[in-house]
Short mmCIF file of C-alpha atoms in Angstrom, two decimals:
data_model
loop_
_atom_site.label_atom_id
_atom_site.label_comp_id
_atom_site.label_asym_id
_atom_site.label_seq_id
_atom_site.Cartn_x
_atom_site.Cartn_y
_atom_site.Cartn_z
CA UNK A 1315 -17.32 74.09 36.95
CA UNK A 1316 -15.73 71.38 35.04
CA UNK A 1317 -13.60 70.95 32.05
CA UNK A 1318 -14.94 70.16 28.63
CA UNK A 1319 -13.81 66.94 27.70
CA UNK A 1320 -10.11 67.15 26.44
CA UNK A 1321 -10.31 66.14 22.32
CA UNK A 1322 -8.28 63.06 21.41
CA UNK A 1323 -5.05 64.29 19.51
CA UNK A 1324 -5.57 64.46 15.94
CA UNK A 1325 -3.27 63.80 13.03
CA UNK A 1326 -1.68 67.02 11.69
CA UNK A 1327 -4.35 68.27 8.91
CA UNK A 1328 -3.68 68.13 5.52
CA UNK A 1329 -1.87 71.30 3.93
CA UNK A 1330 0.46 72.78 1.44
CA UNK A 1331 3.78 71.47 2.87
CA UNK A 1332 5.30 74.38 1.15
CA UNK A 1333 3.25 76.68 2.70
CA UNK A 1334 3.44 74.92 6.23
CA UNK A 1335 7.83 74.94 5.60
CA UNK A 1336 7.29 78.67 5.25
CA UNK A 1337 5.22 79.54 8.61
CA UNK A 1338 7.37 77.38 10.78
CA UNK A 1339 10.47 79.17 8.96
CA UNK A 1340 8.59 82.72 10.19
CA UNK A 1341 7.99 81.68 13.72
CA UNK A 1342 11.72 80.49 14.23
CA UNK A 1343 12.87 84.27 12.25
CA UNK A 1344 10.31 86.08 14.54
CA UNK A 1345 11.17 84.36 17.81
CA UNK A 1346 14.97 84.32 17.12
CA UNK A 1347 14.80 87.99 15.85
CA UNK A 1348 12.73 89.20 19.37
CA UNK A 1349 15.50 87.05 21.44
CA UNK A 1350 18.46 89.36 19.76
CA UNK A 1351 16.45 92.48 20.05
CA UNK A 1352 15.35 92.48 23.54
CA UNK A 1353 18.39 90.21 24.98
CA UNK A 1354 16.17 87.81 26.28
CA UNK A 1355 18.59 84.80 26.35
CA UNK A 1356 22.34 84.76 27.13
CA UNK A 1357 25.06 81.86 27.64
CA UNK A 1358 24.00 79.88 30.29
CA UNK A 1359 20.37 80.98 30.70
CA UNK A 1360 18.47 78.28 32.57
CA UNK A 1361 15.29 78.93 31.20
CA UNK A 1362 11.73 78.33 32.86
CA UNK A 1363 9.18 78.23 30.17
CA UNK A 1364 5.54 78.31 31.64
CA UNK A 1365 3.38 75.82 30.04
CA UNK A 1366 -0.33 76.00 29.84
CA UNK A 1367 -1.40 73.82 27.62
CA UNK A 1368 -2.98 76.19 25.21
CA UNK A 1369 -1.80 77.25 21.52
CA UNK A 1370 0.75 79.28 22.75
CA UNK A 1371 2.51 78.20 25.55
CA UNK A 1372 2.97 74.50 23.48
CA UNK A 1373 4.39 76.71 20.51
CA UNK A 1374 6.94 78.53 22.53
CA UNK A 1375 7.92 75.52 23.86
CA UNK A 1376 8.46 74.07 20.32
CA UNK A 1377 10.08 76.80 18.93
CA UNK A 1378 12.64 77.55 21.64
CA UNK A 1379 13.73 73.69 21.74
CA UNK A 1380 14.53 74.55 17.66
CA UNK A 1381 16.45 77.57 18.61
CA UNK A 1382 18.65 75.91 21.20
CA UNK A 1383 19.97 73.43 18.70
CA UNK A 1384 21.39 76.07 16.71
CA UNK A 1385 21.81 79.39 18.91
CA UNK A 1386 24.85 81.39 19.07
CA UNK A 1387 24.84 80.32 23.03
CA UNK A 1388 24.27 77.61 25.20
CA UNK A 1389 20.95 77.47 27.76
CA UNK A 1390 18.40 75.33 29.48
CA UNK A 1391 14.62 75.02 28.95
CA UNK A 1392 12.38 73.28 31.26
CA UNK A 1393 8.57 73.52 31.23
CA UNK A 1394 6.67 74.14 34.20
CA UNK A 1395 2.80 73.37 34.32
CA UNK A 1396 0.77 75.13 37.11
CA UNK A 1397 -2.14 72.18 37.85
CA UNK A 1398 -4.02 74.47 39.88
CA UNK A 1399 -6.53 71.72 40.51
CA UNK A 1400 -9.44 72.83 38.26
CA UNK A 1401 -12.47 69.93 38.59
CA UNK A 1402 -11.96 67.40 35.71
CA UNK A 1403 -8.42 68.68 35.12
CA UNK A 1404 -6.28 65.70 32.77
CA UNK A 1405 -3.61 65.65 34.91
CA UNK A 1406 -1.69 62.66 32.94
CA UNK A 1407 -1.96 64.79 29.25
CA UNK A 1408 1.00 67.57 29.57
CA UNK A 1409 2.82 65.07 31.47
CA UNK A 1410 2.69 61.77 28.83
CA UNK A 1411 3.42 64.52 26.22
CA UNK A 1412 6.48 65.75 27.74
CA UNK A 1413 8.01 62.59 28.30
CA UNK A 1414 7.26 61.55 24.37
CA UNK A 1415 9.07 64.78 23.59
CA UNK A 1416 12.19 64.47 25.49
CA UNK A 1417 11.42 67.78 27.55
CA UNK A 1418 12.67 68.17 30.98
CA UNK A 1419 9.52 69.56 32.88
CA UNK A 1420 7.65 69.96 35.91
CA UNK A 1421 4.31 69.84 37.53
CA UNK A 1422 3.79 72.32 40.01
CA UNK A 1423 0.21 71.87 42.06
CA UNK A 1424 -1.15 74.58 43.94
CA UNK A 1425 -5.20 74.73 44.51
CA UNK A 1426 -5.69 78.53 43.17
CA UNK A 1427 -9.12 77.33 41.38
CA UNK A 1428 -10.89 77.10 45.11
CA UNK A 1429 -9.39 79.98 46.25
CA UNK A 1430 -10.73 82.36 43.69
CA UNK A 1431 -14.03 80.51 43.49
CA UNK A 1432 -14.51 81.21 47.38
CA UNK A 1433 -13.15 84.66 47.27
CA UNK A 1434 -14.80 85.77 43.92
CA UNK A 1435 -18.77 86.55 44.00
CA UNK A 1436 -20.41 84.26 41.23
CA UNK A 1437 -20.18 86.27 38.04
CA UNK A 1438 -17.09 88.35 38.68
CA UNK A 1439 -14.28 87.99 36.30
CA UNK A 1440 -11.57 85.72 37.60
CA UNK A 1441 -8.68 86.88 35.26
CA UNK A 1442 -7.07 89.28 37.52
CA UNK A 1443 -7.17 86.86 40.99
CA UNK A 1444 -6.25 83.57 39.32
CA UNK A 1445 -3.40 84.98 37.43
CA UNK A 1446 -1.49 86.67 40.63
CA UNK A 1447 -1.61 83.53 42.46
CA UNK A 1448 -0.47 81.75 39.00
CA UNK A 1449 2.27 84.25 39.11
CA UNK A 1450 3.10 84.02 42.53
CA UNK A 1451 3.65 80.12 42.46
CA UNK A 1452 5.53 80.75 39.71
CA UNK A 1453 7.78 82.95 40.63
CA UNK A 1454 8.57 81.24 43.93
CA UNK A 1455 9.42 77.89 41.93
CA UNK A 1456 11.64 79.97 39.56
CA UNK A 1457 13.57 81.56 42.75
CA UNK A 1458 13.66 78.08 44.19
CA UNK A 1459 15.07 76.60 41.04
CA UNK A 1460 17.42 78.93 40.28
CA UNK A 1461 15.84 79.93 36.80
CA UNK A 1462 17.50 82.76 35.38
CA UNK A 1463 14.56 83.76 32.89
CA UNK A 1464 10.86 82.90 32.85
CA UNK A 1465 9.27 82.53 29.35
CA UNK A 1466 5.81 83.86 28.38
CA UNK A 1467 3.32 82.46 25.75
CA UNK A 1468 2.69 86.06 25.22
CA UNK A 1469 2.46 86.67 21.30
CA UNK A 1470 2.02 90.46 19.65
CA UNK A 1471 -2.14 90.16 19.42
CA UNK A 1472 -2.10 90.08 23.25
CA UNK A 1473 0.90 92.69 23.58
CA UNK A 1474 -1.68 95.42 20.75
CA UNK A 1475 -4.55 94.51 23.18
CA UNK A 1476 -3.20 95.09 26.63
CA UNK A 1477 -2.06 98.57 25.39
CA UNK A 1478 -5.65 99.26 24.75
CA UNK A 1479 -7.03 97.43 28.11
CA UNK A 1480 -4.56 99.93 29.65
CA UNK A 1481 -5.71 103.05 27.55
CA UNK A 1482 -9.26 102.55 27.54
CA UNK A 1483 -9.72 101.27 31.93
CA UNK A 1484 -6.66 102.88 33.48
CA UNK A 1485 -5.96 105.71 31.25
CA UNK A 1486 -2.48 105.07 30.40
CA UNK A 1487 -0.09 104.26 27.99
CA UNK A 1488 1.51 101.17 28.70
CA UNK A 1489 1.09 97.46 27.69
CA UNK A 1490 2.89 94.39 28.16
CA UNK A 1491 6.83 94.36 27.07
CA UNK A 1492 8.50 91.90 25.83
CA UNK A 1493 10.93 91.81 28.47
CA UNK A 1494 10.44 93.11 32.36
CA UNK A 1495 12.09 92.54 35.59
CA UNK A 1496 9.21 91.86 38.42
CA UNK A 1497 8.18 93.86 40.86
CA UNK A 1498 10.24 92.45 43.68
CA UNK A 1499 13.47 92.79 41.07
CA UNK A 1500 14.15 89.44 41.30
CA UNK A 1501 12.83 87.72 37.98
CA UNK A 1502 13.46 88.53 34.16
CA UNK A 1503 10.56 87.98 32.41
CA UNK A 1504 10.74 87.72 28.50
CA UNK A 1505 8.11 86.57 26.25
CA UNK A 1506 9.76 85.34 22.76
CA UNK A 1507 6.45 85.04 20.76
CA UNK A 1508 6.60 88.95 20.58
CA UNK A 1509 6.66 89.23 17.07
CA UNK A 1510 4.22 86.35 16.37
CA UNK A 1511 0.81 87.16 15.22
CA UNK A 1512 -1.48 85.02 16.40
CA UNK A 1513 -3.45 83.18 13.66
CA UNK A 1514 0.19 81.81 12.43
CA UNK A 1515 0.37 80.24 16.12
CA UNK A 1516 -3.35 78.75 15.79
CA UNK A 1517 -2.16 77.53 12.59
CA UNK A 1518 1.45 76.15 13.42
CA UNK A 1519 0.02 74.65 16.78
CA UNK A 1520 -3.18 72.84 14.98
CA UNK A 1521 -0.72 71.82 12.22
CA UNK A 1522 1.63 70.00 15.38
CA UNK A 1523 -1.59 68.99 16.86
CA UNK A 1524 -0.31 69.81 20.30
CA UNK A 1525 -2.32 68.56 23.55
CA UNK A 1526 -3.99 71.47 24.00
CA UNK A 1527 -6.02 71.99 27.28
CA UNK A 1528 -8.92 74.72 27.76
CA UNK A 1529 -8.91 76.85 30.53
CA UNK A 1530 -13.14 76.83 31.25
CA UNK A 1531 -11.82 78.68 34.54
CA UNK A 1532 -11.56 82.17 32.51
CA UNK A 1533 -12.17 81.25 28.50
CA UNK A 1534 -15.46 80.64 29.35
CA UNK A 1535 -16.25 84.45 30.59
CA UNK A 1536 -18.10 86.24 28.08
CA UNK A 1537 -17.85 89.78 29.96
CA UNK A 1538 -13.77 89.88 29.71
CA UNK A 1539 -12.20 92.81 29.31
CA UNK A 1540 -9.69 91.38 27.57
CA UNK A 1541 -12.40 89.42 25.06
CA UNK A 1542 -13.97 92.72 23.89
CA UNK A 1543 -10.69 94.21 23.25
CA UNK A 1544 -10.22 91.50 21.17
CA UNK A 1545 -13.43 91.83 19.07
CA UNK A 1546 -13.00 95.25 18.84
CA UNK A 1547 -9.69 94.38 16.83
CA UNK A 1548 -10.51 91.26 15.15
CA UNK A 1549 -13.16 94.46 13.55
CA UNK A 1550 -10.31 96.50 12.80
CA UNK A 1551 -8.38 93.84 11.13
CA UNK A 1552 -11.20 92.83 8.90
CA UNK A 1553 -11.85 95.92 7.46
CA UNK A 1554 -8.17 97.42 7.14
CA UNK A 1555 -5.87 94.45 7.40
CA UNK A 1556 -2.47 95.28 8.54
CA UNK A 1557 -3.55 97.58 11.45
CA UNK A 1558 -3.02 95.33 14.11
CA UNK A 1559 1.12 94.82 12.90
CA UNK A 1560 0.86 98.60 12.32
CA UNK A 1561 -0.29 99.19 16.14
CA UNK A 1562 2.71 96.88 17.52
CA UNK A 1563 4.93 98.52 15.24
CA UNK A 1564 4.00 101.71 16.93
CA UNK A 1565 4.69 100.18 20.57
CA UNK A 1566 8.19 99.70 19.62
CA UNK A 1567 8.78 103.36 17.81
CA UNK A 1568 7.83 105.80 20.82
CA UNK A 1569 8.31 109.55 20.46
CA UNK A 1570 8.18 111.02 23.97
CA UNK A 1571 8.29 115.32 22.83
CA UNK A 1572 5.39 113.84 20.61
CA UNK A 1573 2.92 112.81 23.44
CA UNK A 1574 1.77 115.09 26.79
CA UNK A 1575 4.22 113.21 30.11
CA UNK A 1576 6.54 115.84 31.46
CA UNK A 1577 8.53 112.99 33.42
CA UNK A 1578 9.12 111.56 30.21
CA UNK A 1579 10.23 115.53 28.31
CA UNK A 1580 11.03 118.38 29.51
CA UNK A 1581 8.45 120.33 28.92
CA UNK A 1582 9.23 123.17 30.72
CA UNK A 1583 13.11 123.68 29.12
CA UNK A 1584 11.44 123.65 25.68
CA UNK A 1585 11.22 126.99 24.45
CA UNK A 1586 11.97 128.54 28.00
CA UNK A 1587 13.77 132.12 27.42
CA UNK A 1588 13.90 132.36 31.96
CA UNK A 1589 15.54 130.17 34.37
CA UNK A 1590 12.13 130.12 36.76
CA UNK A 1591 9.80 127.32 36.90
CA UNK A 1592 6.10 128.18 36.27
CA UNK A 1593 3.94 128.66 39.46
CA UNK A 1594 1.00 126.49 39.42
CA UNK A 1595 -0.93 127.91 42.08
CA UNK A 1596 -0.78 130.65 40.74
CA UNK A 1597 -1.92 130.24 37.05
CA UNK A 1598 -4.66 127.83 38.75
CA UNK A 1599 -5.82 130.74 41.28
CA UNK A 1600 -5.49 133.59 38.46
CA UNK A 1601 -3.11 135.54 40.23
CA UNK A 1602 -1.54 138.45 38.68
CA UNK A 1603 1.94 138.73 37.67
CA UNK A 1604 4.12 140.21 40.78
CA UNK A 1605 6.72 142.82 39.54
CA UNK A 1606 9.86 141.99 41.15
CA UNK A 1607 11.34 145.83 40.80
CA UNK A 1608 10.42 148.28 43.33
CA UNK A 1609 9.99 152.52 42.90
CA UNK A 1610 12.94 154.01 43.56
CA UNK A 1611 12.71 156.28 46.35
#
């Protein structure tokens, strides 16, 4: 499977400067407001920001090197590329582009493409596979590094539609948040672009006229999950605009006595006017009530 042909760079299109002034203005207020919230950065953060070469990744990237000029604290930010040696890859675009920018970066090369090609039946979504050994590389560069925090191109469309990838094929409530520690409780994971919708990223990152390098690997897989999640909410958004930001609002204003997990409320002390905890088996099996005083003699 190869690449399309990466598009030569074009000049920034024409647009309302004003208008332009005023979305970069909201991505810095968003990103620098999600940073304060969640505690993503501190002084002395050496930062590993995970660069694609999509929309996203490039404007995190941007928008954190603003930040550092004028945060409250001092940190690092590197970019890290994954080259996971997709056929027809441009190897030489993220790095040129770096270097023109000033950015200290690296170029990590691990061959995940042939592994989940060979292990993956033709037709099979690739999504899940490619993007644990992405991780894994990752993460073992970070450790190696020293990295204190890895940055996400994770922006609030993706954050809505993993809640519902999660509620509608694993029946649960959870999504992605915009800070985690990993599994192995080594790594803090943050993802700044939180608060981002993304059409202002499409429109800030065609307006920069970043590099930007398709991923045919999994963009090009029509039966996604992940894509008709998306559709299903592009839908919702077109005919009552505003939902989506309502739905991520929601994520962030949970009300646990207001939903069904007993790990989450106690249930069982609401209301109780006894100290003894209901018998399952029993109320399952039908059993009746046993009387605990006896006939006096």
């Amino acid at each position: 499977m190869n690449l399309t042909p990466l598009p030569a760079v074009a000049p920034a299109p024409a647009a309302d400067p004003y208008e332009l002034n005023k979305l970069a203005k909201r991505l810095r207020r968003q990103v620098g407001q999600a940073i304060a919230d969640y505690g993503m950065i501190e002084d002395g953060d050496k930062v590993m920001v995970c660069l694609s070469g999509g929309k996203d990744s490039h404007t995190l990237l941007d928008i954190l090197r603003q930040l550092q000029k004028k945060a409250p604290v001092r940190f690092t930010l590197t970019a890290v590329n994954l080259d996971q040696k997709q056929p027809g890859f441009p190897e030489h675009v993220l790095p040129d582009y770096l270097r023109s920018i000033g950015v200290d970066f690296h170029i990590l090369e691990q061959d995940t493409y042939s592994v989940v090609k060979r292990v993956l039946p033709e037709g099979k979504t690739m999504c899940s596979l490619c993007s644990r050994l992405r991780r894994g590389a990752l993460y073992r560069y970070a450790e190696e590094q020293g990295f204190t925090k890895i940055a996400l191109g994770h922006h609030r469309d993706d954050m809505v539609a993993t809640f519902f990838m999660n509620l509608f094929h694993h029946a649960k409530l959870s999504g992605m948040p915009p800070k985690l520690l990993s599994d192995d409780g080594k790594h803090v994971v943050i993802r700044p672009l939180a608060y981002c919708k993304e059409s202002d990223i499409a429109a800030y990152a065609q307006w920069k006229a970043f590099p930007i390098i398709p991923c045919n690997l999994c963009g090009s897989q029509e039966n996604l999950q992940r894509k008709q999640v998306g559709r299903m909410l592009a839908d919702w958004e077109r005919q009552f605009p505003g939902r989506i930001e309502q739905i991520a609002r929601a994520l962030g204003d949970v009300r646990p006595s207001q939903l069904a997990d007993p790990k989450l409320f106690d249930f069982l002390a609401l209301g109780a006017r006894g100290g003894a905890v209901p018998d399952a088996h029993a109320w399952l099996a039908g059993e009746p009530a046993r009387s605990e005083t006896r006939e006096e003699a």
